[in-house]
PDB file of C-alpha atoms in Angstrom:
ATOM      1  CA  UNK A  29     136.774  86.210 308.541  1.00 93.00           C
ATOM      2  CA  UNK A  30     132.446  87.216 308.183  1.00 97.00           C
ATOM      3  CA  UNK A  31     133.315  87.828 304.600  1.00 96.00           C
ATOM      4  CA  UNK A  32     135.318  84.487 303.947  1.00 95.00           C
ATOM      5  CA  UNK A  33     132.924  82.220 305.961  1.00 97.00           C
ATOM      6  CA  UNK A  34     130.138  84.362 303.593  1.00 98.00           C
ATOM      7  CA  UNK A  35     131.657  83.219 300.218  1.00 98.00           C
ATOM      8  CA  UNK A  36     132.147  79.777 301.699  1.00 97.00           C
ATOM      9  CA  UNK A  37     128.690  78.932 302.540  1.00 98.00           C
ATOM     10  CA  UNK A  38     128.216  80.776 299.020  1.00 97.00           C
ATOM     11  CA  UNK A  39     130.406  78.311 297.389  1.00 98.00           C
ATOM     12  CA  UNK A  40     128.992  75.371 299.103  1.00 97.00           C
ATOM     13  CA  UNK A  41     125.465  76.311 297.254  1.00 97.00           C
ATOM     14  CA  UNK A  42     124.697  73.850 293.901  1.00 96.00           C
ATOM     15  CA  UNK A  43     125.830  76.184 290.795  1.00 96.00           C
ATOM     16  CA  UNK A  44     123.411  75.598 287.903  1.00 97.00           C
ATOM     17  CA  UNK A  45     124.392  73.410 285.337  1.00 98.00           C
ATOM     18  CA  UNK A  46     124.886  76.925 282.686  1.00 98.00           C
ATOM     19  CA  UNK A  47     127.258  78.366 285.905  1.00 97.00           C
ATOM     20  CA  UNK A  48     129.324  74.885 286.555  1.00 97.00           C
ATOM     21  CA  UNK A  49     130.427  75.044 282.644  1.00 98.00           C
ATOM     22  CA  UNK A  50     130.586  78.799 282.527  1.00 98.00           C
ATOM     23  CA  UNK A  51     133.433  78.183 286.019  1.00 98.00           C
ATOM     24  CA  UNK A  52     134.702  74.770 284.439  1.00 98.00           C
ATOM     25  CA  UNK A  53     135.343  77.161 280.697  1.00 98.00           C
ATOM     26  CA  UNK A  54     136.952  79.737 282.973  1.00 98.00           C
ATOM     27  CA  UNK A  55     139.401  77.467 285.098  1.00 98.00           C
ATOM     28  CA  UNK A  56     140.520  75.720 281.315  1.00 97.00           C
ATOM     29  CA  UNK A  57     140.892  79.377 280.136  1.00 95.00           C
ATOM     30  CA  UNK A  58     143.075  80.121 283.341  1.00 94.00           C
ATOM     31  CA  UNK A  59     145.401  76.927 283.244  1.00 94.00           C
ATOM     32  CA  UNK A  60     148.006  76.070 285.255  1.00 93.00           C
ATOM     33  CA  UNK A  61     148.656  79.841 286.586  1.00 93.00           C
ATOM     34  CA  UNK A  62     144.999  79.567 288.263  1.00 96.00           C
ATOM     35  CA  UNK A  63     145.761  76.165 289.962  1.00 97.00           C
ATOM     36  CA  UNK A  64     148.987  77.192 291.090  1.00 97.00           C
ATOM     37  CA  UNK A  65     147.953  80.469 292.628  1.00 97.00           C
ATOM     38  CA  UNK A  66     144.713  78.443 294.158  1.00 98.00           C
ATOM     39  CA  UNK A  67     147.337  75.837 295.366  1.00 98.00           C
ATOM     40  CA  UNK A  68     149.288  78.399 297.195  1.00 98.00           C
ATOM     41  CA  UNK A  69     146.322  80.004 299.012  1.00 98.00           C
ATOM     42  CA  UNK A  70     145.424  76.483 299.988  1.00 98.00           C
ATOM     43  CA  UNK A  71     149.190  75.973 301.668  1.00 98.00           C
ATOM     44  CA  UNK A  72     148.492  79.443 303.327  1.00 97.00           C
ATOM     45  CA  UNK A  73     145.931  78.415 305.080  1.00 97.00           C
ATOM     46  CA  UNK A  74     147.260  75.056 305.891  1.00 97.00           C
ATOM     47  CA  UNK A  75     150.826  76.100 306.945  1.00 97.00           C
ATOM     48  CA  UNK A  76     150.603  79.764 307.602  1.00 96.00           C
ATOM     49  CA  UNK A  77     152.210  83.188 306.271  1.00 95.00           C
ATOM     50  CA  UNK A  78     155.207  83.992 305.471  1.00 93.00           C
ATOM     51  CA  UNK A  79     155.692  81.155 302.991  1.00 92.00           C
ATOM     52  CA  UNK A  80     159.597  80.843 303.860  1.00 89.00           C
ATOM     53  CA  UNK A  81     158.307  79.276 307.308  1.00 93.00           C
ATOM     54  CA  UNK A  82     156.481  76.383 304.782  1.00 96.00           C
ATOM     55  CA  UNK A  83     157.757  72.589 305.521  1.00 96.00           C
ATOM     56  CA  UNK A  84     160.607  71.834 302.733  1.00 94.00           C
ATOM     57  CA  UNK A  85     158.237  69.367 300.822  1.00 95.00           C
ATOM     58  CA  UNK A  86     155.654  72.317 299.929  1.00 96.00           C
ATOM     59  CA  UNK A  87     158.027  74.829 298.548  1.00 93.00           C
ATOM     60  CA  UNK A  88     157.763  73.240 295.156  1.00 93.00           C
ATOM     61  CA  UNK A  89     154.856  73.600 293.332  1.00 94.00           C
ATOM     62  CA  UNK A  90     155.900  71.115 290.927  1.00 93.00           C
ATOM     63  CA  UNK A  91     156.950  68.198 293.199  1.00 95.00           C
ATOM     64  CA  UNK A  92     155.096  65.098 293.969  1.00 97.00           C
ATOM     65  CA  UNK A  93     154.438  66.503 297.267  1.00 96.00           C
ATOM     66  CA  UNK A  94     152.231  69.172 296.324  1.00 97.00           C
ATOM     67  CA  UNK A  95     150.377  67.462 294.167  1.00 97.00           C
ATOM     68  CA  UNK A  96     149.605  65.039 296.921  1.00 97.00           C
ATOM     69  CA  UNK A  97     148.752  67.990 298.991  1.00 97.00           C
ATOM     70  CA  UNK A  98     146.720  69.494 296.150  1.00 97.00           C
ATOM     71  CA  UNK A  99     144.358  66.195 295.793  1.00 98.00           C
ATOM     72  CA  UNK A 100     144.422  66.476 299.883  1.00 97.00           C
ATOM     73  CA  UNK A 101     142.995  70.236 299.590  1.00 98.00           C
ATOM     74  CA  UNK A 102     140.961  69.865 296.657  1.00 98.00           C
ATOM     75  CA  UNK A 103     138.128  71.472 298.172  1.00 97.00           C
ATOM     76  CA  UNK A 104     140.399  74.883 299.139  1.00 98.00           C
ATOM     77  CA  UNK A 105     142.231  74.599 295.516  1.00 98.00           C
ATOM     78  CA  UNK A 106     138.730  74.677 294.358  1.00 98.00           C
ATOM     79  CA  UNK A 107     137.115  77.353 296.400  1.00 98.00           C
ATOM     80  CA  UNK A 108     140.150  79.740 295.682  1.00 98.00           C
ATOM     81  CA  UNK A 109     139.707  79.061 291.992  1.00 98.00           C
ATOM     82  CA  UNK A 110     136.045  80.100 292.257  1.00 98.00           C
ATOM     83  CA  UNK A 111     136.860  83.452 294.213  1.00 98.00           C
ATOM     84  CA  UNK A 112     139.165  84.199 290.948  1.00 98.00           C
ATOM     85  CA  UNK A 113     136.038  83.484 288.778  1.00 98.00           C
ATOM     86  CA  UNK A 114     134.068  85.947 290.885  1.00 98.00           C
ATOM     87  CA  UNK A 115     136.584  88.328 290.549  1.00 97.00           C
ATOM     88  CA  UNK A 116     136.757  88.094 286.989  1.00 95.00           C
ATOM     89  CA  UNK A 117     132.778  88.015 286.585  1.00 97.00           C
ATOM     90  CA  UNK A 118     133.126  91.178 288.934  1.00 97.00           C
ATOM     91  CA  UNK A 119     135.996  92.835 286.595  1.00 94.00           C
ATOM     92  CA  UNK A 120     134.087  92.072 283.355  1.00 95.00           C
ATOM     93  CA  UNK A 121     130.743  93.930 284.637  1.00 98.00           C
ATOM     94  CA  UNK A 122     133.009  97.020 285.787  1.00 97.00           C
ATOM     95  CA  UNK A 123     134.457  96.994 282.502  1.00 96.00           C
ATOM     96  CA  UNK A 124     131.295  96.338 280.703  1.00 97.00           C
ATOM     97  CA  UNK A 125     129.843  99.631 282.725  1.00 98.00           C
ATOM     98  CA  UNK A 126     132.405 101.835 282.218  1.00 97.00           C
ATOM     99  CA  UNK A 127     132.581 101.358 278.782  1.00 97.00           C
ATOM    100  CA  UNK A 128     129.039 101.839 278.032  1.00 97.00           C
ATOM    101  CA  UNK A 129     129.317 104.768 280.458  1.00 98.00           C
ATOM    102  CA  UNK A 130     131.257 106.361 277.425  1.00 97.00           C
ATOM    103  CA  UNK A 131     134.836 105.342 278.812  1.00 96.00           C
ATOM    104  CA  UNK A 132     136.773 104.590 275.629  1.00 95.00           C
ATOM    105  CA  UNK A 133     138.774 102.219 277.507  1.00 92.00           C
ATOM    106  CA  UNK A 134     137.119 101.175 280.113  1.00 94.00           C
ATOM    107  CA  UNK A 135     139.264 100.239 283.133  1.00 91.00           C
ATOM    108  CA  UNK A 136     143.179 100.039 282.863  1.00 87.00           C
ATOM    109  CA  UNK A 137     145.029  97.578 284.720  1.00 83.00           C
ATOM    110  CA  UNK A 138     148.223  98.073 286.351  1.00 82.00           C
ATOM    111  CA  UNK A 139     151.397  95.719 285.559  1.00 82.00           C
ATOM    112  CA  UNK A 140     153.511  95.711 289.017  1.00 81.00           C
ATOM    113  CA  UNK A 141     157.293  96.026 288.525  1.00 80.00           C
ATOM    114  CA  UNK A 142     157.396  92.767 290.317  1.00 86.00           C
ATOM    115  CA  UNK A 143     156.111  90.654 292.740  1.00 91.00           C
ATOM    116  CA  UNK A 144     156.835  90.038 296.695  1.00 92.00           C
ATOM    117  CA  UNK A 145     159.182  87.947 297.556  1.00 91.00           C
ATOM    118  CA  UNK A 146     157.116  85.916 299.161  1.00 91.00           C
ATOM    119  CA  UNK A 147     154.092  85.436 297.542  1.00 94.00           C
ATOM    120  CA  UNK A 148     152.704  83.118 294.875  1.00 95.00           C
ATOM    121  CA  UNK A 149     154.055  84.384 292.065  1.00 93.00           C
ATOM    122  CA  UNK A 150     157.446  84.017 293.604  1.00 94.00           C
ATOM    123  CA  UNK A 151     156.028  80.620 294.848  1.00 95.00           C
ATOM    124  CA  UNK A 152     154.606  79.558 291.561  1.00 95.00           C
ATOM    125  CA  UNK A 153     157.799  81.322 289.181  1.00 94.00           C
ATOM    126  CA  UNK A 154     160.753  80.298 291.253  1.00 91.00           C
ATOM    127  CA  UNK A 155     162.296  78.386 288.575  1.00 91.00           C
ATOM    128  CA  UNK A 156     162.453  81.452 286.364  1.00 95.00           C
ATOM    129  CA  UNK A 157     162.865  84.249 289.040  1.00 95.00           C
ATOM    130  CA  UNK A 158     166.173  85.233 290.492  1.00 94.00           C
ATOM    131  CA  UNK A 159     164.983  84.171 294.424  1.00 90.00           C
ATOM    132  CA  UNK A 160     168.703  85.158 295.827  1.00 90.00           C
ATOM    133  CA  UNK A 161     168.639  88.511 293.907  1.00 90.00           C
ATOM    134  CA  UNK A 162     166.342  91.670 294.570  1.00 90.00           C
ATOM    135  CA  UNK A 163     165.679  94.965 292.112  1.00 90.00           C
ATOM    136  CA  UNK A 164     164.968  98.438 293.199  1.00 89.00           C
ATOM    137  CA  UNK A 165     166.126 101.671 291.902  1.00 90.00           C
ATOM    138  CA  UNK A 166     169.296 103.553 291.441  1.00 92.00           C
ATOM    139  CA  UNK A 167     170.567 106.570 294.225  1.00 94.00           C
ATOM    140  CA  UNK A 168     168.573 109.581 292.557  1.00 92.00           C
ATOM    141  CA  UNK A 169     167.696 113.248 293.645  1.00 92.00           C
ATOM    142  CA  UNK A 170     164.602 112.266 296.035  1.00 89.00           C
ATOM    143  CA  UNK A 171     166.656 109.279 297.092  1.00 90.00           C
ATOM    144  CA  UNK A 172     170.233 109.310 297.761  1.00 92.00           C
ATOM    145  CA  UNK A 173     170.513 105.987 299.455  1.00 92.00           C
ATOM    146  CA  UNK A 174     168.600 104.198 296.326  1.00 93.00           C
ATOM    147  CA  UNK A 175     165.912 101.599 296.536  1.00 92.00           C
ATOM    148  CA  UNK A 176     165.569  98.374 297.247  1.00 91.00           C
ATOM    149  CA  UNK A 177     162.106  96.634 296.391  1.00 90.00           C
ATOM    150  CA  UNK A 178     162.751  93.256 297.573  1.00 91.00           C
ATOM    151  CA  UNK A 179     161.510  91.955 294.291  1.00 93.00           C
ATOM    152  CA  UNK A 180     163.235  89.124 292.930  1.00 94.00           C
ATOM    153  CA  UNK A 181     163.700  89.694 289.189  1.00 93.00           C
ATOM    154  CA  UNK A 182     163.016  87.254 286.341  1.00 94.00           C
ATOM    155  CA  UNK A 183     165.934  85.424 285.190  1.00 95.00           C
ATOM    156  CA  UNK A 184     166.615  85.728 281.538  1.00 96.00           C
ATOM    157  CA  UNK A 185     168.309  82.559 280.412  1.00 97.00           C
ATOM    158  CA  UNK A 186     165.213  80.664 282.315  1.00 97.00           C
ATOM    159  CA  UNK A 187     162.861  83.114 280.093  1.00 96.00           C
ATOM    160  CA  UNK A 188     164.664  82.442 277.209  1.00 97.00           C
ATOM    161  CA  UNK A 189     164.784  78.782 277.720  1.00 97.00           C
ATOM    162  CA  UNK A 190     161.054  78.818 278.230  1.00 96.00           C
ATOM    163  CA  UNK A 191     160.541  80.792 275.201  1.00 97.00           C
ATOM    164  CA  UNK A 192     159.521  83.350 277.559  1.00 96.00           C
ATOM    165  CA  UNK A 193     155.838  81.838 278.292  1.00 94.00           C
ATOM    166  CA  UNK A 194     155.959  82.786 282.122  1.00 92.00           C
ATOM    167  CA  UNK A 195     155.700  86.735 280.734  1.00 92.00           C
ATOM    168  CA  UNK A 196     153.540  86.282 278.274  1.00 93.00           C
ATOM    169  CA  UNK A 197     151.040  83.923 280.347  1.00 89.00           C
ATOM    170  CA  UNK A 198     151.367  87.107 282.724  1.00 86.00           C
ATOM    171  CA  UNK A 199     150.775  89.530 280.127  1.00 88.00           C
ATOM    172  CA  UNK A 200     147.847  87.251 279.186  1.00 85.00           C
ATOM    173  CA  UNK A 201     146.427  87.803 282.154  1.00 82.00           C
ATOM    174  CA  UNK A 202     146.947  91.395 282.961  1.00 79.00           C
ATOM    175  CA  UNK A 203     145.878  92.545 279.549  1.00 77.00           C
TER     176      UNK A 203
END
């Protein structure tokens, strides 16, 4: 909570002009995947965790609804959006430093197997993720009783009728 009310009064300072374009480039850059995840953060806050508890009208992110709720938490949407920038800033400096620290790489970033059930992704993606359906792995030698990761996976046909631009707007952003 110290650390939140920190990068609110933070965020509440006047950014230069040379900062408000270099945030305004970024959240362009970012699209749709920024807003939504910004959105969602917002409806945390408003409505609570786990996201399944949310009122009917703010499960879509697509509906008239949210939007309304959206222009209603503009200032959260925003905020959220601007912790992402940070985060990025912060990602591209550790990057920067390890690779001039002789790293030929520099810092690799995971890609998750999937995403929780009931986060933003899930949230954001439930159009093209299989919400009633969960992945894990196979009985093996360490585990006899198999796995199961609660992840919803992505639903082909959806990907396929999207010409697959939910995975490669994530791949985007991983990579």
């Amino acid at each position: 909570e110290a650390k939140k009310n920190a990068l609110e009064t933070v965020f509440a300072q006047p950014r230069s002009a040379a900062r408000q374009r270099q945030f305004e480039a970024f959240c362009v850059r970012e699209g749709q995947g920024l807003v939504d995840y910004a959105t969602w953060c917002a409806l945390a806050e408003r409505y609570g965790l786990p996201a399944a508890g949310w009122p009917s009208h703010a499960r879509d992110p697509r509906s008239q609804s949210v939007a309304q709720i959206r222009e209603e938490l503009a200032d959260r949407v925003e905020f959220h959006m601007w912790l992402q920038w940070c985060l990025d800033e912060q990602l591209a400096a550790a990057q920067r430093t390890a690779k001039d620290a002789g790293m030929p790489l520099g810092i690799m970033h995971d890609l998750a197997v999937g995403v929780h059930p009931d986060g933003a992704d899930t949230w954001a993606l439930s159009d093209v993720l299989a919400t009633d359906v969960t992945v894990g792995a196979p009985p093996d030698a360490f585990n006899q009783q198999g796995q199961d990761w609660s992840q919803p996976p992505w639903r082909p046909d959806r990907l396929a009728d999207l010409g697959y631009a939910p995975y490669r707007d994530m791949l985007r952003t991983i990579l």
